[in-house]
């Protein structure tokens, strides 16, 4: 697979702030690639550098096999000549043009024949399920429809890559889910590679082929969603993507496929062997809420107390107290316990961390 | 885990467009800086420096001369107290009218609003003339009073401070009306509803919640009314000169007819001082109350107060005020323009067109009309182009230095017109470099440009601020060059704001008198100057006829701006979010 977008050692500073710090990644053909991170971590700046709207201080950018930016050579191809399609967080639908004119604009700029433009816009409108709305002005559209117009405009001229900056963040929850599915379908249909920016980890996990998790302008991990979720590279990724419980413990024995741990409050716990066992004097167990199974207490299944129980439709969300530690557990509907009840916990998957290595950048994996 | 270092393919041919555009921007910035230097900085510099020069030596003698003459000190004092009282009066009228129109179930609101704002578009000189014709010694109202009460003379005089204060107040209240009505419209109704749900009555809410919220707007409008009062020449000239009652603007006019340039210059600086002190005073009185951020940009339907049984009474009272304050002076002007002589009985035999024939036949008046139309159109057009470029470089292209131009361009807004007039004479009667513009129409053009630059900057800045950067960026990513994006996206979106700004400048320049009366020369008369000269020399009928001739231009443009604003409001409202 060849790369459609290649970013190498990209760095961008705003006065004192280093918004993007030596970032490298490549987006493959037909790939859905996501930059994920909390607000202010440099996602938008990275995307704008790729789009040519921001000029980086160092690094190189290639699109479709051609170098469009190279700080060392002083090369910076204008945004209008990068053959990209971009959807802005604010949609940026031109309010003085009809839906049709908005989508036709990139084609008119390229001086395509009138008839070809009409056909192409009609096609795009059909893909977006907006065939009847071509005459409308943007002020007569809902947020979701404006969003689609922005997408259609970006699709219209068959760009080499689609750049999307938090396109769903201004929609309500229901619409967001619909648009999520639609976006994936449109990508399947068109086969366009997508470089996607979001701060919403659920969205990133659900949609992406690969995710680059960013913090403070640095990529912490670049991997497929399940690897990001199950094999986080740093404490930041572990914390940021999904919920996690931390249990201070000491390592008692390393068996062939399991570890025996002693928890801080004294109980002994047996967990499946994680991919990496750090050599340290103080350990910490990291467990996702859905990887804790509740049952009757017993040997190797320490007892915890249910402090809070809430029904969330797909099951129950429990808060448990285990010694000093509060645990969050996601259990199926069949596992019903009452508040105040003692339950035994078993763990199906966990990571073992070095308790002395703290801070966002501390490595979690091997 | 980092991906393998990307491999890069063929290098795209290097684009020189970016560089060239960057150069263009720089060239443009320099050109704009030169423009601002010539029209604003250099004239101001002249006023500042020349007032301290006596025969080439640094000296305070000019200021000493001002202070040694009690007449001059008196003028400073008169300017201050007359403007303060007129402003208080204008603030009361404007605020009450705004509350009635905006927050009660008054009928015919649109008509009231249009009529109430109308004095904004009418030159103050016209109001002064209209009021002389109504309440002067042989005015319509005075005649009626004498007949009804059978007295030989009326118990008031329009000439003097009382008349000046009254006419200043009824011409300047729209500043307060517009700002307060705007604030009332944007107030978040949930703030009032919160008070209502805690069981507070309507009038209490108005007093305890609404009034404090719009107080910054009241102060803001009052400040504008004050600056406009201090600045005014037409009203104290028509109503004060005859009574030997001088304010700074009329005193400067007098000093320039002698002419005593150093004295006029020193008094201009004093006038700046008075304006600045007043503004600081306002800021002080306002305190930090304007920090409230509860007035959002959204316009919402507010809770209306039901006037109930008071409704006909309140409506009648407001209608009467509008009739007396807005309609009557204009009516008097029209009537006088058709009367054989001012004060003649209202009989058919006394009606005539001879004043119109006289003014339309006079070469000077014809020149005045031509000059004013040309100057207003030229100033508005040049200013809109220049200020759009400055605002664009400042706000969108973020070119360093453009912000400074913007700041400098706003300064003349705070300067009384007399200062601008004096600055123009100093700068352009015997300039160090360049042609002598004094004695030509071009000095007026530069003066109008200086005076109204802030209008252009403010409208273009406000409009550009509403155009999100991403709209233009979206055009770049869609394949449009920087210039193409400017043409296809930004300019069309700017157009309504630019047209509104153009009309605002055109009306203001067309009505201008304070500056024009100081720097006009034979051949470069403006219509306002000509009307003032006719009025000043006792040709009341001709002055009125000429004034009536300009009214259609003013009224049509004024109604067009109102219509445009309404259109714009609807466009924004249609957006929904
Ligand atoms: N135009 C700018 N000027 C100055 N600082 C900026 C600018 N744009 C972004 N930044 C800063 O760069 C950092 C990254 O911003 P951004 O890329 O917008 O983050 P994200 O999109 O991940 O929320 C932030 O600290 C932000 O304040
Ligand atoms: Mg962002």
Tab-separated table of N, CA and C and ligand atoms in Angstrom, chain A residues 39-40 43-45 89 165-166 197, ligand 2:
chain	number	residue	atom	x	y	z
A	39	UNK	N	-8.519	18.773	23.675
A	39	UNK	CA	-8.521	20.099	23.067
A	39	UNK	C	-7.182	20.806	23.310
A	40	UNK	N	-6.636	21.388	22.264
A	40	UNK	CA	-5.390	22.139	22.384
A	40	UNK	C	-4.135	21.303	22.201
A	43	UNK	N	-4.089	18.980	17.089
A	43	UNK	CA	-4.707	18.244	15.981
A	43	UNK	C	-5.046	19.165	14.823
A	44	UNK	N	-5.784	20.248	15.154
A	44	UNK	CA	-6.220	21.159	14.106
A	44	UNK	C	-5.022	21.770	13.391
A	45	UNK	N	-4.019	22.136	14.162
A	45	UNK	CA	-2.841	22.741	13.559
A	45	UNK	C	-2.187	21.767	12.579
A	89	UNK	N	-14.704	22.616	11.121
A	89	UNK	CA	-15.542	22.382	12.299
A	89	UNK	C	-16.789	23.255	12.263
A	165	UNK	N	-12.185	18.167	10.199
A	165	UNK	CA	-11.841	18.688	11.529
A	165	UNK	C	-13.063	18.665	12.432
A	166	UNK	N	-13.140	17.712	13.317
A	166	UNK	CA	-14.258	17.561	14.257
A	166	UNK	C	-15.601	17.825	13.578
A	197	UNK	N	-9.981	14.416	12.372
A	197	UNK	CA	-9.545	14.966	13.652
A	197	UNK	C	-10.702	14.953	14.622
C	2	LIG	MG1	-9.249	21.830	16.998
